[in-house]
């Protein structure tokens, strides 16, 4: 096991002792420290990236969907027939015919049963596939025809929490396998928010319409967020100190002057299973000079200057 360097131990000690105290925003160091490479600065580019959410996707097997639609259409037909028979029975009761109250009660019971069966079948469809997608399946004959002919497929994407308030109308996916589509980027069109989450998954279920794909095929789905592009700063772990939950780096503003740089939306990234650094978001700029060695010294100087004020 490698012994931690003195600089790393000093950084940990400084952060532990000085967390929560006042800190100066800017600090200066002697040119001699710069020449001795006690402080090392690197220039980092800030590439512009569009914000996306990643999701696990798979092509829905249509057997349960076809069965559910068939049950609904059968229930609708039965409900229409029983409603017609009830209306005729009521007309006969009011006419010069000897129709018993028992016949009328039987007709009403049959109409109520068939209506309840229809409501139950439609509720099951909404619970499984969500209100918007279920409504399209029940009312859009063209969509149902395309699904039935196999000219399109349905993709279910599971988004990890937090859920999306406004899922994007379009998405893209990389299909992991299947004839003529493996590794190809495909376009998806939003159908609706699902009413359930697949087994062994946690998150939000979204349904999208895609090209003809093999049932059960898995894919990586990219969901673009309707936000402005962001500038991403990728820093090594040595460039950061933590003041409680706040991550702070130092940027050079003059030859021997440095300013603290509070970072937002910080998340770690890993290389070969080990922590390699952190990603953060900056509001503007295309490049930023950041200290990658000696950040503990700057943090200590900033803390000392803050206490003197």
CSV table of N, CA and C in Angstrom, one decimal, residues 170-304:
chain,number,residue,atom,x,y,z
A,170,UNK,N,-38.9,14.0,-28.1
A,170,UNK,CA,-38.1,13.1,-28.9
A,170,UNK,C,-36.9,12.7,-28.1
A,171,UNK,N,-36.3,11.5,-28.5
A,171,UNK,CA,-35.1,11.0,-27.8
A,171,UNK,C,-34.4,10.2,-28.8
A,172,UNK,N,-33.2,9.8,-28.5
A,172,UNK,CA,-32.4,8.9,-29.3
A,172,UNK,C,-31.9,7.7,-28.5
A,173,UNK,N,-31.6,6.6,-29.2
A,173,UNK,CA,-31.2,5.4,-28.5
A,173,UNK,C,-30.1,4.7,-29.3
A,174,UNK,N,-29.2,4.0,-28.6
A,174,UNK,CA,-28.2,3.1,-29.2
A,174,UNK,C,-28.7,1.7,-28.9
A,175,UNK,N,-29.0,1.0,-29.9
A,175,UNK,CA,-29.5,-0.4,-29.7
A,175,UNK,C,-28.3,-1.3,-29.5
A,176,UNK,N,-28.4,-2.2,-28.5
A,176,UNK,CA,-27.3,-3.0,-28.2
A,176,UNK,C,-27.3,-4.3,-29.1
A,177,UNK,N,-28.4,-4.7,-29.7
A,177,UNK,CA,-28.4,-5.8,-30.5
A,177,UNK,C,-29.6,-5.9,-31.4
A,178,UNK,N,-29.5,-6.7,-32.4
A,178,UNK,CA,-30.6,-6.9,-33.3
A,178,UNK,C,-30.2,-6.7,-34.8
A,179,UNK,N,-30.9,-7.3,-35.7
A,179,UNK,CA,-30.4,-7.2,-37.1
A,179,UNK,C,-30.5,-5.8,-37.7
A,180,UNK,N,-29.5,-5.3,-38.3
A,180,UNK,CA,-29.4,-4.1,-39.0
A,180,UNK,C,-29.5,-2.8,-38.1
A,181,UNK,N,-29.5,-3.0,-36.8
A,181,UNK,CA,-29.7,-1.8,-35.9
A,181,UNK,C,-28.6,-1.8,-34.8
A,182,UNK,N,-27.8,-2.8,-34.7
A,182,UNK,CA,-26.8,-2.9,-33.6
A,182,UNK,C,-25.8,-1.7,-33.7
A,183,UNK,N,-25.7,-1.0,-32.7
A,183,UNK,CA,-24.8,0.2,-32.7
A,183,UNK,C,-25.3,1.4,-33.4
A,184,UNK,N,-26.5,1.3,-34.0
A,184,UNK,CA,-27.0,2.5,-34.8
A,184,UNK,C,-27.8,3.4,-33.9
A,185,UNK,N,-27.7,4.7,-34.1
A,185,UNK,CA,-28.5,5.6,-33.4
A,185,UNK,C,-29.9,5.7,-34.0
A,186,UNK,N,-30.9,5.5,-33.2
A,186,UNK,CA,-32.3,5.6,-33.8
A,186,UNK,C,-33.1,6.7,-33.1
A,187,UNK,N,-34.1,7.2,-33.8
A,187,UNK,CA,-34.9,8.3,-33.2
A,187,UNK,C,-36.2,7.7,-32.6
A,188,UNK,N,-36.6,8.3,-31.5
A,188,UNK,CA,-37.8,7.9,-30.8
A,188,UNK,C,-38.7,9.1,-30.6
A,189,UNK,N,-40.0,8.8,-30.6
A,189,UNK,CA,-41.1,9.8,-30.4
A,189,UNK,C,-41.9,9.5,-29.2
A,190,UNK,N,-42.1,10.5,-28.3
A,190,UNK,CA,-42.7,10.3,-27.0
A,190,UNK,C,-44.2,9.9,-27.2
A,191,UNK,N,-44.6,8.9,-26.4
A,191,UNK,CA,-46.0,8.4,-26.3
A,191,UNK,C,-46.6,8.8,-25.0
A,192,UNK,N,-45.9,8.7,-23.9
A,192,UNK,CA,-46.5,8.9,-22.6
A,192,UNK,C,-45.7,8.4,-21.5
A,193,UNK,N,-46.1,8.8,-20.3
A,193,UNK,CA,-45.5,8.3,-19.0
A,193,UNK,C,-46.2,7.0,-18.6
A,194,UNK,N,-45.4,6.0,-18.4
A,194,UNK,CA,-45.9,4.7,-18.0
A,194,UNK,C,-46.6,4.7,-16.6
A,195,UNK,N,-47.5,3.8,-16.4
A,195,UNK,CA,-48.2,3.7,-15.1
A,195,UNK,C,-47.5,2.8,-14.2
A,196,UNK,N,-46.4,2.1,-14.6
A,196,UNK,CA,-45.7,1.2,-13.7
A,196,UNK,C,-44.2,1.2,-14.1
A,197,UNK,N,-43.4,0.6,-13.3
A,197,UNK,CA,-42.0,0.5,-13.6
A,197,UNK,C,-41.7,-1.0,-13.8
A,198,UNK,N,-40.8,-1.3,-14.8
A,198,UNK,CA,-40.5,-2.8,-15.0
A,198,UNK,C,-39.9,-3.4,-13.7
A,199,UNK,N,-40.1,-4.7,-13.7
A,199,UNK,CA,-39.6,-5.5,-12.5
A,199,UNK,C,-38.1,-5.3,-12.4
A,200,UNK,N,-37.6,-5.2,-11.1
A,200,UNK,CA,-36.2,-5.0,-10.8
A,200,UNK,C,-35.6,-3.7,-11.2
A,201,UNK,N,-36.5,-2.7,-11.5
A,201,UNK,CA,-36.0,-1.4,-11.9
A,201,UNK,C,-36.6,-0.4,-10.9
A,202,UNK,N,-35.9,0.8,-10.8
A,202,UNK,CA,-36.4,1.8,-9.9
A,202,UNK,C,-36.3,3.1,-10.7
A,203,UNK,N,-37.4,3.9,-10.8
A,203,UNK,CA,-37.4,5.2,-11.5
A,203,UNK,C,-38.7,5.5,-12.2
A,204,UNK,N,-38.6,6.2,-13.3
A,204,UNK,CA,-39.8,6.6,-14.0
A,204,UNK,C,-39.9,5.9,-15.3
A,205,UNK,N,-41.0,5.4,-15.7
A,205,UNK,CA,-41.2,4.7,-17.0
A,205,UNK,C,-41.8,5.6,-18.0
A,206,UNK,N,-41.1,5.7,-19.2
A,206,UNK,CA,-41.5,6.5,-20.3
A,206,UNK,C,-41.7,5.6,-21.5
A,207,UNK,N,-42.7,5.8,-22.3
A,207,UNK,CA,-43.0,5.1,-23.6
A,207,UNK,C,-42.7,6.0,-24.8
A,208,UNK,N,-41.9,5.4,-25.7
A,208,UNK,CA,-41.6,6.0,-27.0
A,208,UNK,C,-41.9,5.1,-28.2
A,209,UNK,N,-42.1,5.8,-29.3
A,209,UNK,CA,-42.4,5.1,-30.5
A,209,UNK,C,-41.1,5.1,-31.4
A,210,UNK,N,-40.7,3.9,-31.8
A,210,UNK,CA,-39.5,3.8,-32.6
A,210,UNK,C,-39.7,2.9,-33.9
A,211,UNK,N,-38.7,2.8,-34.6
A,211,UNK,CA,-38.8,1.9,-35.9
A,211,UNK,C,-38.9,0.5,-35.5
A,212,UNK,N,-39.0,-0.3,-36.5
A,212,UNK,CA,-39.2,-1.8,-36.3
A,212,UNK,C,-38.0,-2.3,-35.7
A,213,UNK,N,-38.2,-2.9,-34.5
A,213,UNK,CA,-37.1,-3.5,-33.7
A,213,UNK,C,-37.5,-4.8,-33.2
A,214,UNK,N,-36.5,-5.7,-32.9
A,214,UNK,CA,-36.8,-7.0,-32.3
A,214,UNK,C,-37.3,-6.8,-30.9
A,215,UNK,N,-38.4,-7.5,-30.6
A,215,UNK,CA,-39.0,-7.5,-29.2
A,215,UNK,C,-37.9,-7.9,-28.2
A,216,UNK,N,-37.8,-7.2,-27.1
A,216,UNK,CA,-36.9,-7.5,-26.0
A,216,UNK,C,-35.5,-6.9,-26.2
A,217,UNK,N,-35.2,-6.3,-27.4
A,217,UNK,CA,-33.9,-5.6,-27.6
A,217,UNK,C,-33.7,-4.5,-26.6
A,218,UNK,N,-32.5,-4.5,-26.0
A,218,UNK,CA,-32.1,-3.5,-25.0
A,218,UNK,C,-31.3,-2.3,-25.7
A,219,UNK,N,-31.4,-1.2,-25.0
A,219,UNK,CA,-30.7,0.0,-25.6
A,219,UNK,C,-30.4,1.0,-24.5
A,220,UNK,N,-29.5,2.0,-24.9
A,220,UNK,CA,-29.2,3.1,-24.0
A,220,UNK,C,-30.0,4.3,-24.6
A,221,UNK,N,-30.8,4.9,-23.9
A,221,UNK,CA,-31.7,6.0,-24.3
A,221,UNK,C,-31.1,7.3,-23.8
A,222,UNK,N,-31.0,8.3,-24.7
A,222,UNK,CA,-30.6,9.7,-24.3
A,222,UNK,C,-31.8,10.6,-24.4
A,223,UNK,N,-32.1,11.3,-23.3
A,223,UNK,CA,-33.3,12.2,-23.3
A,223,UNK,C,-32.8,13.6,-23.1
A,224,UNK,N,-32.8,14.4,-24.2
A,224,UNK,CA,-32.4,15.8,-24.2
A,224,UNK,C,-33.3,16.7,-23.3
A,225,UNK,N,-32.7,17.5,-22.4
A,225,UNK,CA,-33.4,18.3,-21.6
A,225,UNK,C,-33.6,19.7,-22.3
A,226,UNK,N,-34.8,20.3,-22.1
A,226,UNK,CA,-35.1,21.6,-22.7
A,226,UNK,C,-34.4,22.7,-21.9
A,227,UNK,N,-33.1,22.7,-21.9
A,227,UNK,CA,-32.4,23.7,-21.1
A,227,UNK,C,-31.2,24.2,-22.0
A,228,UNK,N,-30.6,25.4,-21.6
A,228,UNK,CA,-29.5,25.9,-22.4
A,228,UNK,C,-28.3,25.0,-22.2
A,229,UNK,N,-27.4,24.9,-23.2
A,229,UNK,CA,-26.2,24.1,-23.0
A,229,UNK,C,-25.4,24.6,-21.8
A,230,UNK,N,-24.6,23.7,-21.3
A,230,UNK,CA,-23.8,24.1,-20.1
A,230,UNK,C,-22.3,24.0,-20.4
A,231,UNK,N,-21.5,24.7,-19.6
A,231,UNK,CA,-20.0,24.6,-19.7
A,231,UNK,C,-19.5,23.6,-18.6
A,232,UNK,N,-18.8,22.6,-19.0
A,232,UNK,CA,-18.4,21.5,-18.1
A,232,UNK,C,-16.9,21.6,-17.8
A,233,UNK,N,-16.6,21.7,-16.5
A,233,UNK,CA,-15.2,21.7,-16.1
A,233,UNK,C,-14.9,20.4,-15.5
A,234,UNK,N,-13.8,19.8,-16.0
A,234,UNK,CA,-13.4,18.4,-15.6
A,234,UNK,C,-12.0,18.6,-14.9
A,235,UNK,N,-12.0,18.4,-13.6
A,235,UNK,CA,-10.8,18.6,-12.7
A,235,UNK,C,-10.3,17.4,-12.1
A,236,UNK,N,-9.0,17.2,-11.9
A,236,UNK,CA,-8.5,16.1,-11.1
A,236,UNK,C,-8.8,16.3,-9.7
A,237,UNK,N,-8.8,15.2,-8.9
A,237,UNK,CA,-9.1,15.3,-7.5
A,237,UNK,C,-8.2,16.2,-6.7
A,238,UNK,N,-7.0,16.3,-7.2
A,238,UNK,CA,-6.0,17.2,-6.5
A,238,UNK,C,-6.3,18.7,-6.6
A,239,UNK,N,-7.3,19.1,-7.4
A,239,UNK,CA,-7.6,20.5,-7.6
A,239,UNK,C,-8.7,21.0,-6.7
A,240,UNK,N,-9.2,20.1,-5.9
A,240,UNK,CA,-10.4,20.5,-5.0
A,240,UNK,C,-10.1,20.4,-3.6
A,241,UNK,N,-10.7,21.2,-2.8
A,241,UNK,CA,-10.8,21.1,-1.3
A,241,UNK,C,-12.3,21.2,-1.0
A,242,UNK,N,-12.7,20.6,0.1
A,242,UNK,CA,-14.1,20.6,0.5
A,242,UNK,C,-14.3,21.3,1.8
A,243,UNK,N,-15.2,22.3,1.8
A,243,UNK,CA,-15.5,23.0,3.1
A,243,UNK,C,-16.9,22.6,3.4
A,244,UNK,N,-16.9,21.5,4.3
A,244,UNK,CA,-18.2,20.9,4.5
A,244,UNK,C,-18.7,20.2,3.3
A,245,UNK,N,-19.8,20.5,2.8
A,245,UNK,CA,-20.4,20.0,1.5
A,245,UNK,C,-20.0,20.8,0.3
A,246,UNK,N,-19.4,21.9,0.5
A,246,UNK,CA,-19.0,22.8,-0.7
A,246,UNK,C,-17.6,22.4,-1.2
A,247,UNK,N,-17.6,22.3,-2.6
A,247,UNK,CA,-16.4,22.0,-3.3
A,247,UNK,C,-15.8,23.3,-3.8
A,248,UNK,N,-14.5,23.5,-3.6
A,248,UNK,CA,-13.8,24.8,-3.9
A,248,UNK,C,-12.5,24.5,-4.6
A,249,UNK,N,-12.3,25.2,-5.7
A,249,UNK,CA,-11.0,25.2,-6.4
A,249,UNK,C,-10.4,26.6,-6.4
A,250,UNK,N,-9.2,26.8,-7.0
A,250,UNK,CA,-8.6,28.1,-7.1
A,250,UNK,C,-8.2,28.3,-8.5
A,251,UNK,N,-8.6,29.5,-9.0
A,251,UNK,CA,-8.2,29.9,-10.4
A,251,UNK,C,-7.2,31.1,-10.3
A,252,UNK,N,-6.3,31.1,-11.3
A,252,UNK,CA,-5.3,32.2,-11.3
A,252,UNK,C,-5.9,33.4,-11.9
A,253,UNK,N,-5.8,34.5,-11.3
A,253,UNK,CA,-6.3,35.8,-11.8
A,253,UNK,C,-5.1,36.7,-12.2
A,254,UNK,N,-3.9,36.5,-11.7
A,254,UNK,CA,-2.7,37.2,-12.0
A,254,UNK,C,-1.5,36.3,-11.9
A,255,UNK,N,-0.4,36.8,-12.1
A,255,UNK,CA,0.8,35.9,-12.1
A,255,UNK,C,0.9,35.2,-10.8
A,256,UNK,N,0.8,35.9,-9.6
A,256,UNK,CA,0.9,35.2,-8.3
A,256,UNK,C,-0.3,35.4,-7.5
A,257,UNK,N,-1.5,35.7,-8.1
A,257,UNK,CA,-2.7,35.9,-7.3
A,257,UNK,C,-3.7,34.8,-7.8
A,258,UNK,N,-4.5,34.3,-6.8
A,258,UNK,CA,-5.5,33.3,-7.0
A,258,UNK,C,-6.8,33.6,-6.3
A,259,UNK,N,-7.8,33.2,-6.9
A,259,UNK,CA,-9.2,33.5,-6.4
A,259,UNK,C,-9.9,32.1,-6.2
A,260,UNK,N,-10.6,32.0,-5.1
A,260,UNK,CA,-11.4,30.8,-4.8
A,260,UNK,C,-12.5,30.7,-5.8
A,261,UNK,N,-12.8,29.5,-6.2
A,261,UNK,CA,-13.8,29.2,-7.2
A,261,UNK,C,-14.8,28.2,-6.7
A,262,UNK,N,-15.9,28.6,-6.1
A,262,UNK,CA,-16.9,27.7,-5.6
A,262,UNK,C,-17.5,26.9,-6.8
A,263,UNK,N,-17.7,25.7,-6.7
A,263,UNK,CA,-18.2,24.8,-7.8
A,263,UNK,C,-19.6,24.3,-7.4
A,264,UNK,N,-20.4,24.2,-8.5
A,264,UNK,CA,-21.8,23.8,-8.3
A,264,UNK,C,-22.0,22.5,-9.1
A,265,UNK,N,-23.0,21.7,-8.7
A,265,UNK,CA,-23.4,20.5,-9.4
A,265,UNK,C,-22.1,19.6,-9.6
A,266,UNK,N,-21.4,19.4,-8.5
A,266,UNK,CA,-20.2,18.6,-8.6
A,266,UNK,C,-20.5,17.1,-8.5
A,267,UNK,N,-19.9,16.3,-9.3
A,267,UNK,CA,-20.1,14.9,-9.3
A,267,UNK,C,-18.8,14.2,-9.6
A,268,UNK,N,-18.4,13.1,-9.0
A,268,UNK,CA,-17.2,12.4,-9.3
A,268,UNK,C,-17.2,11.7,-10.6
A,269,UNK,N,-16.0,11.5,-11.1
A,269,UNK,CA,-15.9,10.5,-12.3
A,269,UNK,C,-14.7,9.6,-11.9
A,270,UNK,N,-14.7,8.4,-12.5
A,270,UNK,CA,-13.8,7.3,-12.1
A,270,UNK,C,-13.1,6.8,-13.4
A,271,UNK,N,-11.8,6.3,-13.1
A,271,UNK,CA,-11.0,5.7,-14.1
A,271,UNK,C,-10.6,4.4,-13.6
A,272,UNK,N,-10.9,3.3,-14.3
A,272,UNK,CA,-10.5,1.9,-13.8
A,272,UNK,C,-11.0,1.7,-12.4
A,273,UNK,N,-12.2,2.2,-12.1
A,273,UNK,CA,-12.8,1.9,-10.8
A,273,UNK,C,-12.3,2.8,-9.7
A,274,UNK,N,-11.4,3.7,-10.0
A,274,UNK,CA,-10.8,4.6,-8.9
A,274,UNK,C,-11.2,6.1,-9.2
A,275,UNK,N,-11.4,6.8,-8.1
A,275,UNK,CA,-11.7,8.2,-8.3
A,275,UNK,C,-10.6,9.0,-9.0
A,276,UNK,N,-11.0,9.6,-10.1
A,276,UNK,CA,-10.0,10.3,-11.0
A,276,UNK,C,-10.2,11.8,-10.8
A,277,UNK,N,-11.4,12.3,-10.5
A,277,UNK,CA,-11.6,13.7,-10.4
A,277,UNK,C,-13.1,14.0,-10.3
A,278,UNK,N,-13.4,15.3,-10.6
A,278,UNK,CA,-14.8,15.8,-10.4
A,278,UNK,C,-15.2,16.6,-11.6
A,279,UNK,N,-16.5,16.5,-11.9
A,279,UNK,CA,-17.1,17.3,-13.0
A,279,UNK,C,-17.9,18.4,-12.3
A,280,UNK,N,-17.9,19.6,-12.9
A,280,UNK,CA,-18.6,20.7,-12.4
A,280,UNK,C,-19.2,21.6,-13.5
A,281,UNK,N,-20.0,22.5,-13.2
A,281,UNK,CA,-20.7,23.4,-14.2
A,281,UNK,C,-20.3,24.8,-13.9
A,282,UNK,N,-19.8,25.5,-15.0
A,282,UNK,CA,-19.5,26.9,-14.9
A,282,UNK,C,-20.5,27.7,-15.8
A,283,UNK,N,-20.8,28.9,-15.4
A,283,UNK,CA,-21.8,29.7,-16.1
A,283,UNK,C,-21.3,30.2,-17.4
A,284,UNK,N,-20.0,30.6,-17.5
A,284,UNK,CA,-19.5,31.2,-18.7
A,284,UNK,C,-18.0,30.9,-18.9
A,285,UNK,N,-17.5,31.4,-20.1
A,285,UNK,CA,-16.1,31.2,-20.4
A,285,UNK,C,-15.8,30.0,-21.2
A,286,UNK,N,-14.6,30.0,-21.9
A,286,UNK,CA,-14.2,28.9,-22.7
A,286,UNK,C,-13.0,28.2,-22.1
A,287,UNK,N,-12.2,28.9,-21.3
A,287,UNK,CA,-11.0,28.3,-20.6
A,287,UNK,C,-10.9,28.9,-19.2
A,288,UNK,N,-10.3,28.1,-18.3
A,288,UNK,CA,-10.1,28.7,-17.0
A,288,UNK,C,-8.8,28.1,-16.5
A,289,UNK,N,-7.9,28.9,-15.9
A,289,UNK,CA,-6.6,28.4,-15.3
A,289,UNK,C,-6.9,28.0,-13.9
A,290,UNK,N,-6.7,26.7,-13.6
A,290,UNK,CA,-7.0,26.2,-12.2
A,290,UNK,C,-5.8,25.6,-11.6
A,291,UNK,N,-5.6,25.8,-10.3
A,291,UNK,CA,-4.5,25.2,-9.6
A,291,UNK,C,-4.8,23.7,-9.4
A,292,UNK,N,-3.8,22.9,-9.8
A,292,UNK,CA,-3.9,21.4,-9.7
A,292,UNK,C,-2.9,20.9,-8.7
A,293,UNK,N,-2.0,21.7,-8.2
A,293,UNK,CA,-1.1,21.3,-7.1
A,293,UNK,C,-0.8,22.5,-6.2
A,294,UNK,N,-0.9,22.2,-4.9
A,294,UNK,CA,-0.7,23.3,-3.9
A,294,UNK,C,-2.0,23.9,-3.5
A,295,UNK,N,-3.2,23.3,-3.8
A,295,UNK,CA,-4.5,23.9,-3.4
A,295,UNK,C,-4.6,23.9,-1.9
A,296,UNK,N,-3.9,23.0,-1.2
A,296,UNK,CA,-4.0,23.0,0.3
A,296,UNK,C,-3.3,24.2,0.9
A,297,UNK,N,-2.2,24.6,0.2
A,297,UNK,CA,-1.5,25.8,0.7
A,297,UNK,C,-2.3,27.1,0.5
A,298,UNK,N,-3.0,27.2,-0.7
A,298,UNK,CA,-3.8,28.3,-1.0
A,298,UNK,C,-5.0,28.3,0.0
A,299,UNK,N,-5.6,27.2,0.3
A,299,UNK,CA,-6.7,27.1,1.3
A,299,UNK,C,-6.3,27.6,2.6
A,300,UNK,N,-5.1,27.2,3.0
A,300,UNK,CA,-4.5,27.6,4.3
A,300,UNK,C,-4.3,29.1,4.3
A,301,UNK,N,-3.8,29.7,3.3
A,301,UNK,CA,-3.6,31.2,3.2
A,301,UNK,C,-4.9,31.9,3.2
A,302,UNK,N,-5.9,31.4,2.5
A,302,UNK,CA,-7.2,32.0,2.4
A,302,UNK,C,-7.8,32.0,3.8
A,303,UNK,N,-7.7,30.9,4.5
A,303,UNK,CA,-8.2,30.8,5.9
A,303,UNK,C,-7.5,31.7,6.8
A,304,UNK,N,-6.2,31.9,6.7
A,304,UNK,CA,-5.5,32.8,7.6
A,304,UNK,C,-5.9,34.2,7.3
